[in-house]
Amino acid sequence: MKSLLSHIDTIEKAGENWTEEDINAPNEYTINFSREIIPQLVENQFIPLRISQSAEEGICFVFNKNKLSFYFEVYNDKELGILVENFDDKKIIKNKEIHSGQELLNELTEFYNNL
């Protein structure tokens, strides 16, 4: 869990210097929500492959299963979203807004168990 939280620390320290483009860095809400969700993910054995800044102004968590990728994004405007993609076929399987950490856990459970 410490290494996952250290990714958030790195993102926070990068601030506005993470890109040359005109994209806002993750804000305080996004940083705090990401820190709060990591223990819940670890407790449920959902370990992201990658955590990074998002070009959509937030933080993106990436999970993989076989040829599928599950993207969870926390946006600076306090919205949460998921996208499931078959990266071999470049086909989007699911794209939706979610409203809580519990809903994220439910979506990840479905991703790992049913897709």
CSV table of N, CA, C and O in Angstrom, one decimal:
chain,number,residue,atom,x,y,z
A,1,MET,N,0.8,-1.2,0.0
A,1,MET,CA,0.0,0.0,0.0
A,1,MET,C,0.9,1.3,0.0
A,1,MET,O,0.5,2.2,-0.6
A,2,LYS,N,2.0,1.2,0.7
A,2,LYS,CA,2.9,2.4,0.8
A,2,LYS,C,3.3,2.8,-0.6
A,2,LYS,O,3.4,4.0,-0.9
A,3,SER,N,3.7,1.8,-1.5
A,3,SER,CA,4.2,2.2,-2.8
A,3,SER,C,3.0,2.8,-3.6
A,3,SER,O,3.3,3.7,-4.4
A,4,LEU,N,1.8,2.4,-3.5
A,4,LEU,CA,0.7,3.0,-4.2
A,4,LEU,C,0.5,4.4,-3.7
A,4,LEU,O,0.3,5.3,-4.5
A,5,LEU,N,0.5,4.6,-2.4
A,5,LEU,CA,0.4,6.0,-1.9
A,5,LEU,C,1.5,6.9,-2.3
A,5,LEU,O,1.3,8.1,-2.5
A,6,SER,N,2.7,6.3,-2.5
A,6,SER,CA,3.9,7.1,-2.9
A,6,SER,C,3.6,7.6,-4.3
A,6,SER,O,4.1,8.7,-4.7
A,7,HIS,N,2.9,6.9,-5.2
A,7,HIS,CA,2.5,7.3,-6.5
A,7,HIS,C,1.7,8.6,-6.4
A,7,HIS,O,1.9,9.6,-7.2
A,8,ILE,N,0.8,8.7,-5.4
A,8,ILE,CA,0.0,9.9,-5.3
A,8,ILE,C,0.9,11.0,-4.8
A,8,ILE,O,0.7,12.2,-5.2
A,9,ASP,N,1.8,10.7,-3.9
A,9,ASP,CA,2.7,11.8,-3.4
A,9,ASP,C,3.5,12.3,-4.6
A,9,ASP,O,3.7,13.6,-4.7
A,10,THR,N,4.0,11.5,-5.5
A,10,THR,CA,4.8,11.9,-6.6
A,10,THR,C,3.9,12.8,-7.6
A,10,THR,O,4.4,13.8,-8.0
A,11,ILE,N,2.7,12.4,-7.8
A,11,ILE,CA,1.7,13.2,-8.6
A,11,ILE,C,1.5,14.5,-8.0
A,11,ILE,O,1.6,15.6,-8.6
A,12,GLU,N,1.3,14.6,-6.6
A,12,GLU,CA,1.1,15.8,-6.0
A,12,GLU,C,2.3,16.7,-6.1
A,12,GLU,O,2.2,17.9,-6.3
A,13,LYS,N,3.5,16.2,-5.9
A,13,LYS,CA,4.7,17.0,-5.9
A,13,LYS,C,5.0,17.5,-7.3
A,13,LYS,O,5.5,18.6,-7.5
A,14,ALA,N,4.6,16.8,-8.3
A,14,ALA,CA,4.8,17.3,-9.7
A,14,ALA,C,3.9,18.5,-10.0
A,14,ALA,O,4.4,19.4,-10.8
A,15,GLY,N,2.8,18.6,-9.4
A,15,GLY,CA,1.9,19.8,-9.5
A,15,GLY,C,1.7,20.1,-11.0
A,15,GLY,O,1.4,19.2,-11.8
A,16,GLU,N,1.8,21.4,-11.3
A,16,GLU,CA,1.5,21.9,-12.6
A,16,GLU,C,2.7,21.5,-13.6
A,16,GLU,O,2.5,21.8,-14.8
A,17,ASN,N,3.8,21.0,-13.1
A,17,ASN,CA,4.9,20.7,-13.9
A,17,ASN,C,4.9,19.4,-14.6
A,17,ASN,O,5.9,19.0,-15.2
A,18,TRP,N,3.8,18.7,-14.5
A,18,TRP,CA,3.8,17.3,-15.1
A,18,TRP,C,3.6,17.2,-16.6
A,18,TRP,O,3.9,16.2,-17.2
A,19,THR,N,3.2,18.3,-17.2
A,19,THR,CA,3.0,18.3,-18.6
A,19,THR,C,3.3,19.7,-19.2
A,19,THR,O,3.1,20.7,-18.5
A,20,GLU,N,3.6,19.7,-20.4
A,20,GLU,CA,3.8,21.0,-21.1
A,20,GLU,C,2.5,21.6,-21.7
A,20,GLU,O,2.4,22.7,-22.1
A,21,GLU,N,1.5,20.7,-21.7
A,21,GLU,CA,0.3,21.1,-22.3
A,21,GLU,C,-0.5,21.9,-21.3
A,21,GLU,O,-0.2,22.0,-20.1
A,22,ASP,N,-1.6,22.6,-21.7
A,22,ASP,CA,-2.4,23.4,-20.8
A,22,ASP,C,-3.5,22.6,-20.1
A,22,ASP,O,-4.7,22.7,-20.4
A,23,ILE,N,-3.0,21.6,-19.3
A,23,ILE,CA,-3.9,20.7,-18.5
A,23,ILE,C,-3.6,20.9,-17.1
A,23,ILE,O,-2.4,20.9,-16.6
A,24,ASN,N,-4.7,21.2,-16.3
A,24,ASN,CA,-4.5,21.4,-14.9
A,24,ASN,C,-4.1,20.1,-14.2
A,24,ASN,O,-4.5,19.0,-14.5
A,25,ALA,N,-3.2,20.2,-13.2
A,25,ALA,CA,-2.8,19.1,-12.4
A,25,ALA,C,-3.9,18.6,-11.5
A,25,ALA,O,-4.9,19.4,-11.3
A,26,PRO,N,-3.8,17.4,-11.0
A,26,PRO,CA,-4.9,17.0,-10.0
A,26,PRO,C,-5.0,17.9,-8.8
A,26,PRO,O,-3.9,18.4,-8.3
A,27,ASN,N,-6.2,18.3,-8.5
A,27,ASN,CA,-6.4,19.2,-7.4
A,27,ASN,C,-6.5,18.5,-6.0
A,27,ASN,O,-6.3,17.3,-5.9
A,28,GLU,N,-6.7,19.3,-5.0
A,28,GLU,CA,-6.7,18.7,-3.6
A,28,GLU,C,-7.8,17.6,-3.5
A,28,GLU,O,-7.5,16.6,-2.8
A,29,TYR,N,-9.0,17.8,-4.0
A,29,TYR,CA,-10.0,16.8,-3.9
A,29,TYR,C,-9.6,15.5,-4.5
A,29,TYR,O,-9.7,14.4,-4.0
A,30,THR,N,-9.0,15.6,-5.7
A,30,THR,CA,-8.6,14.4,-6.5
A,30,THR,C,-7.5,13.7,-5.7
A,30,THR,O,-7.5,12.4,-5.6
A,31,ILE,N,-6.5,14.4,-5.2
A,31,ILE,CA,-5.4,13.8,-4.5
A,31,ILE,C,-6.0,13.1,-3.2
A,31,ILE,O,-5.6,12.0,-2.9
A,32,ASN,N,-6.8,13.8,-2.5
A,32,ASN,CA,-7.4,13.2,-1.2
A,32,ASN,C,-8.2,12.0,-1.5
A,32,ASN,O,-8.1,11.0,-0.8
A,33,PHE,N,-9.1,12.1,-2.5
A,33,PHE,CA,-10.0,10.9,-2.8
A,33,PHE,C,-9.1,9.7,-3.2
A,33,PHE,O,-9.4,8.6,-2.8
A,34,SER,N,-8.1,10.0,-4.0
A,34,SER,CA,-7.2,8.9,-4.4
A,34,SER,C,-6.5,8.2,-3.2
A,34,SER,O,-6.4,7.0,-3.1
A,35,ARG,N,-6.0,9.1,-2.3
A,35,ARG,CA,-5.4,8.5,-1.1
A,35,ARG,C,-6.4,7.7,-0.2
A,35,ARG,O,-6.0,6.7,0.4
A,36,GLU,N,-7.6,8.1,-0.2
A,36,GLU,CA,-8.7,7.4,0.6
A,36,GLU,C,-9.1,6.1,-0.1
A,36,GLU,O,-9.4,5.2,0.6
A,37,ILE,N,-9.1,6.0,-1.4
A,37,ILE,CA,-9.6,4.8,-2.1
A,37,ILE,C,-8.5,3.7,-2.1
A,37,ILE,O,-8.8,2.5,-2.1
A,38,ILE,N,-7.2,4.1,-2.0
A,38,ILE,CA,-6.2,3.0,-2.1
A,38,ILE,C,-6.3,2.0,-1.0
A,38,ILE,O,-6.2,0.8,-1.3
A,39,PRO,N,-6.5,2.3,0.3
A,39,PRO,CA,-6.6,1.3,1.3
A,39,PRO,C,-7.8,0.3,1.0
A,39,PRO,O,-7.7,-0.9,1.2
A,40,GLN,N,-8.9,0.9,0.5
A,40,GLN,CA,-10.1,0.1,0.1
A,40,GLN,C,-9.7,-0.9,-1.0
A,40,GLN,O,-10.2,-2.0,-1.0
A,41,LEU,N,-9.0,-0.4,-2.0
A,41,LEU,CA,-8.6,-1.2,-3.1
A,41,LEU,C,-7.7,-2.4,-2.6
A,41,LEU,O,-7.9,-3.6,-3.0
A,42,VAL,N,-6.7,-2.1,-1.8
A,42,VAL,CA,-5.8,-3.1,-1.3
A,42,VAL,C,-6.5,-4.1,-0.5
A,42,VAL,O,-6.3,-5.3,-0.6
A,43,GLU,N,-7.4,-3.6,0.4
A,43,GLU,CA,-8.2,-4.5,1.3
A,43,GLU,C,-9.0,-5.5,0.5
A,43,GLU,O,-9.1,-6.7,0.9
A,44,ASN,N,-9.4,-5.1,-0.7
A,44,ASN,CA,-10.2,-6.0,-1.6
A,44,ASN,C,-9.3,-6.7,-2.7
A,44,ASN,O,-9.9,-7.3,-3.6
A,45,GLN,N,-8.0,-6.5,-2.5
A,45,GLN,CA,-7.1,-7.2,-3.4
A,45,GLN,C,-7.2,-6.7,-4.9
A,45,GLN,O,-6.9,-7.4,-5.8
A,46,PHE,N,-7.5,-5.4,-5.0
A,46,PHE,CA,-7.6,-4.8,-6.4
A,46,PHE,C,-6.3,-3.9,-6.4
A,46,PHE,O,-6.4,-2.7,-5.9
A,47,ILE,N,-5.3,-4.4,-7.0
A,47,ILE,CA,-4.0,-3.6,-7.1
A,47,ILE,C,-3.9,-3.0,-8.5
A,47,ILE,O,-3.8,-3.8,-9.4
A,48,PRO,N,-3.9,-1.7,-8.6
A,48,PRO,CA,-3.7,-1.1,-9.9
A,48,PRO,C,-2.3,-1.4,-10.5
A,48,PRO,O,-1.3,-1.4,-9.8
A,49,LEU,N,-2.3,-1.6,-11.8
A,49,LEU,CA,-1.1,-1.8,-12.6
A,49,LEU,C,-0.3,-0.4,-12.6
A,49,LEU,O,0.9,-0.4,-12.6
A,50,ARG,N,-1.1,0.6,-12.7
A,50,ARG,CA,-0.5,2.0,-12.9
A,50,ARG,C,-1.4,3.0,-12.3
A,50,ARG,O,-2.7,2.9,-12.3
A,51,ILE,N,-0.8,4.0,-11.7
A,51,ILE,CA,-1.6,5.2,-11.2
A,51,ILE,C,-0.8,6.4,-11.8
A,51,ILE,O,0.4,6.5,-11.7
A,52,SER,N,-1.6,7.3,-12.5
A,52,SER,CA,-0.9,8.4,-13.2
A,52,SER,C,-1.8,9.6,-13.2
A,52,SER,O,-3.0,9.5,-13.0
A,53,GLN,N,-1.2,10.8,-13.6
A,53,GLN,CA,-2.0,11.9,-13.9
A,53,GLN,C,-2.8,11.7,-15.1
A,53,GLN,O,-2.5,10.9,-16.0
A,54,SER,N,-4.0,12.3,-15.2
A,54,SER,CA,-4.9,12.1,-16.3
A,54,SER,C,-4.8,13.4,-17.2
A,54,SER,O,-4.8,14.5,-16.7
A,55,ALA,N,-4.9,13.1,-18.5
A,55,ALA,CA,-5.0,14.2,-19.5
A,55,ALA,C,-6.4,14.9,-19.3
A,55,ALA,O,-6.6,16.0,-19.9
A,56,GLU,N,-7.3,14.3,-18.6
A,56,GLU,CA,-8.6,14.8,-18.4
A,56,GLU,C,-8.7,15.6,-17.1
A,56,GLU,O,-9.7,15.8,-16.5
A,57,GLU,N,-7.5,16.0,-16.5
A,57,GLU,CA,-7.4,16.7,-15.3
A,57,GLU,C,-7.9,16.0,-14.1
A,57,GLU,O,-8.9,16.2,-13.5
A,58,GLY,N,-7.1,15.0,-13.7
A,58,GLY,CA,-7.4,14.2,-12.5
A,58,GLY,C,-6.3,13.1,-12.4
A,58,GLY,O,-5.2,13.3,-12.8
A,59,ILE,N,-6.7,12.0,-11.8
A,59,ILE,CA,-5.8,10.9,-11.6
A,59,ILE,C,-6.5,9.6,-12.1
A,59,ILE,O,-7.7,9.4,-12.0
A,60,CYS,N,-5.7,8.8,-12.8
A,60,CYS,CA,-6.2,7.6,-13.5
A,60,CYS,C,-5.5,6.4,-12.8
A,60,CYS,O,-4.3,6.3,-12.6
A,61,PHE,N,-6.4,5.4,-12.5
A,61,PHE,CA,-5.9,4.1,-12.0
A,61,PHE,C,-6.2,3.1,-13.1
A,61,PHE,O,-7.3,3.1,-13.6
A,62,VAL,N,-5.2,2.2,-13.4
A,62,VAL,CA,-5.4,1.2,-14.5
A,62,VAL,C,-5.2,-0.2,-13.9
A,62,VAL,O,-4.3,-0.5,-13.2
A,63,PHE,N,-6.2,-1.0,-14.3
A,63,PHE,CA,-6.2,-2.4,-13.9
A,63,PHE,C,-6.3,-3.3,-15.2
A,63,PHE,O,-6.9,-2.9,-16.1
A,64,ASN,N,-5.6,-4.4,-15.2
A,64,ASN,CA,-5.7,-5.3,-16.4
A,64,ASN,C,-6.1,-6.7,-16.0
A,64,ASN,O,-5.8,-7.2,-14.9
A,65,LYS,N,-6.8,-7.3,-17.0
A,65,LYS,CA,-7.2,-8.7,-16.9
A,65,LYS,C,-7.2,-9.2,-18.3
A,65,LYS,O,-8.0,-8.8,-19.2
A,66,ASN,N,-6.3,-10.2,-18.6
A,66,ASN,CA,-6.1,-10.7,-19.9
A,66,ASN,C,-6.0,-9.6,-21.0
A,66,ASN,O,-5.1,-8.8,-20.9
A,67,LYS,N,-6.9,-9.5,-21.9
A,67,LYS,CA,-6.8,-8.5,-22.9
A,67,LYS,C,-7.7,-7.3,-22.6
A,67,LYS,O,-7.9,-6.4,-23.5
A,68,LEU,N,-8.2,-7.2,-21.4
A,68,LEU,CA,-9.0,-6.1,-21.0
A,68,LEU,C,-8.3,-5.1,-20.1
A,68,LEU,O,-7.5,-5.5,-19.2
A,69,SER,N,-8.6,-3.8,-20.2
A,69,SER,CA,-8.1,-2.8,-19.3
A,69,SER,C,-9.3,-2.1,-18.7
A,69,SER,O,-10.3,-1.8,-19.3
A,70,PHE,N,-9.2,-1.8,-17.4
A,70,PHE,CA,-10.2,-1.1,-16.6
A,70,PHE,C,-9.5,0.2,-16.1
A,70,PHE,O,-8.5,0.2,-15.5
A,71,TYR,N,-10.1,1.3,-16.5
A,71,TYR,CA,-9.6,2.6,-16.2
A,71,TYR,C,-10.6,3.3,-15.2
A,71,TYR,O,-11.8,3.3,-15.5
A,72,PHE,N,-10.1,3.7,-14.1
A,72,PHE,CA,-10.9,4.5,-13.1
A,72,PHE,C,-10.2,5.8,-13.0
A,72,PHE,O,-9.0,6.0,-12.8
A,73,GLU,N,-11.1,6.9,-13.2
A,73,GLU,CA,-10.5,8.2,-13.2
A,73,GLU,C,-11.3,9.0,-12.1
A,73,GLU,O,-12.5,9.0,-12.0
A,74,VAL,N,-10.5,9.8,-11.3
A,74,VAL,CA,-11.0,10.8,-10.4
A,74,VAL,C,-10.7,12.1,-11.0
A,74,VAL,O,-9.5,12.4,-11.3
A,75,TYR,N,-11.7,12.9,-11.3
A,75,TYR,CA,-11.6,14.1,-12.0
A,75,TYR,C,-11.6,15.3,-11.0
A,75,TYR,O,-12.2,15.3,-10.0
A,76,ASN,N,-10.9,16.4,-11.4
A,76,ASN,CA,-10.9,17.6,-10.6
A,76,ASN,C,-12.2,18.2,-10.3
A,76,ASN,O,-12.4,18.9,-9.3
A,77,ASP,N,-13.2,17.9,-11.1
A,77,ASP,CA,-14.6,18.5,-10.9
A,77,ASP,C,-15.4,17.6,-10.0
A,77,ASP,O,-16.6,17.7,-9.9
A,78,LYS,N,-14.7,16.6,-9.3
A,78,LYS,CA,-15.3,15.7,-8.4
A,78,LYS,C,-16.2,14.6,-9.0
A,78,LYS,O,-16.9,13.8,-8.3
A,79,GLU,N,-16.1,14.4,-10.3
A,79,GLU,CA,-16.7,13.3,-10.9
A,79,GLU,C,-15.8,12.1,-10.9
A,79,GLU,O,-14.6,12.2,-10.8
A,80,LEU,N,-16.4,10.9,-10.9
A,80,LEU,CA,-15.7,9.6,-11.0
A,80,LEU,C,-16.2,8.9,-12.2
A,80,LEU,O,-17.4,8.9,-12.5
A,81,GLY,N,-15.3,8.2,-12.9
A,81,GLY,CA,-15.7,7.5,-14.1
A,81,GLY,C,-14.9,6.2,-14.3
A,81,GLY,O,-13.7,6.1,-13.8
A,82,ILE,N,-15.5,5.3,-15.0
A,82,ILE,CA,-14.8,4.1,-15.3
A,82,ILE,C,-14.9,3.8,-16.8
A,82,ILE,O,-15.9,4.2,-17.5
A,83,LEU,N,-13.9,3.1,-17.4
A,83,LEU,CA,-14.0,2.7,-18.8
A,83,LEU,C,-13.3,1.4,-18.8
A,83,LEU,O,-12.2,1.2,-18.2
A,84,VAL,N,-13.9,0.4,-19.5
A,84,VAL,CA,-13.4,-0.9,-19.7
A,84,VAL,C,-13.2,-1.0,-21.2
A,84,VAL,O,-14.1,-0.8,-22.0
A,85,GLU,N,-11.9,-1.4,-21.6
A,85,GLU,CA,-11.6,-1.5,-23.0
A,85,GLU,C,-10.9,-2.8,-23.3
A,85,GLU,O,-10.1,-3.3,-22.5
A,86,ASN,N,-11.3,-3.4,-24.4
A,86,ASN,CA,-10.5,-4.5,-25.0
A,86,ASN,C,-9.4,-3.9,-25.8
A,86,ASN,O,-9.7,-3.4,-26.9
A,87,PHE,N,-8.2,-3.9,-25.3
A,87,PHE,CA,-7.1,-3.2,-26.0
A,87,PHE,C,-6.6,-3.9,-27.2
A,87,PHE,O,-6.0,-3.3,-28.1
A,88,ASP,N,-6.9,-5.2,-27.4
A,88,ASP,CA,-6.5,-5.9,-28.6
A,88,ASP,C,-7.4,-5.4,-29.8
A,88,ASP,O,-6.9,-5.1,-30.9
A,89,ASP,N,-8.7,-5.3,-29.5
A,89,ASP,CA,-9.7,-4.9,-30.5
A,89,ASP,C,-9.9,-3.4,-30.5
A,89,ASP,O,-10.7,-3.0,-31.4
A,90,LYS,N,-9.4,-2.7,-29.6
A,90,LYS,CA,-9.7,-1.2,-29.4
A,90,LYS,C,-11.2,-1.0,-29.4
A,90,LYS,O,-11.7,-0.1,-30.0
A,91,LYS,N,-11.8,-1.8,-28.6
A,91,LYS,CA,-13.3,-1.7,-28.4
A,91,LYS,C,-13.6,-1.4,-27.0
A,91,LYS,O,-13.1,-2.0,-26.0
A,92,ILE,N,-14.4,-0.4,-26.8
A,92,ILE,CA,-14.9,0.0,-25.4
A,92,ILE,C,-16.1,-0.9,-25.0
A,92,ILE,O,-17.0,-1.0,-25.8
A,93,ILE,N,-15.9,-1.5,-23.9
A,93,ILE,CA,-16.9,-2.4,-23.4
A,93,ILE,C,-17.9,-1.7,-22.4
A,93,ILE,O,-19.1,-2.0,-22.4
A,94,LYS,N,-17.3,-0.8,-21.7
A,94,LYS,CA,-18.2,-0.1,-20.7
A,94,LYS,C,-17.5,1.3,-20.5
A,94,LYS,O,-16.3,1.4,-20.4
A,95,ASN,N,-18.4,2.3,-20.4
A,95,ASN,CA,-18.0,3.7,-20.1
A,95,ASN,C,-19.1,4.3,-19.3
A,95,ASN,O,-20.1,4.5,-19.8
A,96,LYS,N,-18.8,4.6,-18.0
A,96,LYS,CA,-19.9,5.2,-17.2
A,96,LYS,C,-19.4,6.0,-16.1
A,96,LYS,O,-18.2,5.8,-15.6
A,97,GLU,N,-20.2,6.9,-15.6
A,97,GLU,CA,-19.9,7.7,-14.4
A,97,GLU,C,-20.3,6.8,-13.2
A,97,GLU,O,-21.4,6.1,-13.2
A,98,ILE,N,-19.5,6.9,-12.2
A,98,ILE,CA,-19.9,6.3,-10.9
A,98,ILE,C,-19.9,7.3,-9.8
A,98,ILE,O,-19.5,8.5,-10.0
A,99,HIS,N,-20.4,6.9,-8.6
A,99,HIS,CA,-20.7,8.0,-7.6
A,99,HIS,C,-20.1,7.7,-6.3
A,99,HIS,O,-20.2,8.5,-5.3
A,100,SER,N,-19.3,6.6,-6.1
A,100,SER,CA,-18.8,6.3,-4.8
A,100,SER,C,-17.6,5.3,-4.9
A,100,SER,O,-17.5,4.6,-5.9
A,101,GLY,N,-16.9,5.2,-3.8
A,101,GLY,CA,-15.8,4.2,-3.7
A,101,GLY,C,-16.5,2.8,-3.7
A,101,GLY,O,-15.9,1.9,-4.3
A,102,GLN,N,-17.6,2.6,-3.1
A,102,GLN,CA,-18.3,1.3,-3.1
A,102,GLN,C,-18.7,0.9,-4.5
A,102,GLN,O,-18.6,-0.3,-4.9
A,103,GLU,N,-19.2,1.8,-5.3
A,103,GLU,CA,-19.6,1.5,-6.6
A,103,GLU,C,-18.3,1.1,-7.4
A,103,GLU,O,-18.4,0.2,-8.3
A,104,LEU,N,-17.2,1.7,-7.2
A,104,LEU,CA,-15.9,1.3,-7.8
A,104,LEU,C,-15.6,-0.1,-7.5
A,104,LEU,O,-15.3,-0.9,-8.4
A,105,LEU,N,-15.7,-0.4,-6.2
A,105,LEU,CA,-15.4,-1.8,-5.8
A,105,LEU,C,-16.3,-2.8,-6.5
A,105,LEU,O,-15.9,-3.9,-6.9
A,106,ASN,N,-17.6,-2.5,-6.6
A,106,ASN,CA,-18.6,-3.3,-7.3
A,106,ASN,C,-18.2,-3.5,-8.7
A,106,ASN,O,-18.3,-4.6,-9.3
A,107,GLU,N,-17.8,-2.4,-9.4
A,107,GLU,CA,-17.4,-2.5,-10.8
A,107,GLU,C,-16.2,-3.3,-11.0
A,107,GLU,O,-16.0,-4.1,-11.9
A,108,LEU,N,-15.2,-3.2,-10.1
A,108,LEU,CA,-14.0,-4.0,-10.2
A,108,LEU,C,-14.3,-5.5,-9.9
A,108,LEU,O,-13.7,-6.3,-10.6
A,109,THR,N,-15.2,-5.8,-9.0
A,109,THR,CA,-15.5,-7.1,-8.8
A,109,THR,C,-16.2,-7.7,-10.0
A,109,THR,O,-15.8,-8.9,-10.4
A,110,GLU,N,-17.0,-7.0,-10.7
A,110,GLU,CA,-17.6,-7.5,-11.9
A,110,GLU,C,-16.6,-7.7,-13.0
A,110,GLU,O,-16.6,-8.7,-13.7
A,111,PHE,N,-15.7,-6.7,-13.1
A,111,PHE,CA,-14.6,-6.8,-14.1
A,111,PHE,C,-13.8,-8.1,-13.9
A,111,PHE,O,-13.5,-8.8,-14.9
A,112,TYR,N,-13.3,-8.3,-12.7
A,112,TYR,CA,-12.5,-9.5,-12.5
A,112,TYR,C,-13.2,-10.8,-12.5
A,112,TYR,O,-12.7,-11.9,-12.8
A,113,ASN,N,-14.5,-10.8,-12.1
A,113,ASN,CA,-15.3,-12.1,-12.0
A,113,ASN,C,-16.1,-12.4,-13.2
A,113,ASN,O,-16.4,-13.6,-13.5
A,114,ASN,N,-16.6,-11.4,-14.0
A,114,ASN,CA,-17.6,-11.6,-15.0
A,114,ASN,C,-17.2,-11.3,-16.4
A,114,ASN,O,-17.9,-11.7,-17.4
A,115,LEU,N,-16.2,-10.5,-16.6
A,115,LEU,CA,-15.8,-10.1,-18.0
A,115,LEU,C,-14.7,-11.0,-18.5
A,115,LEU,O,-13.9,-11.5,-17.8
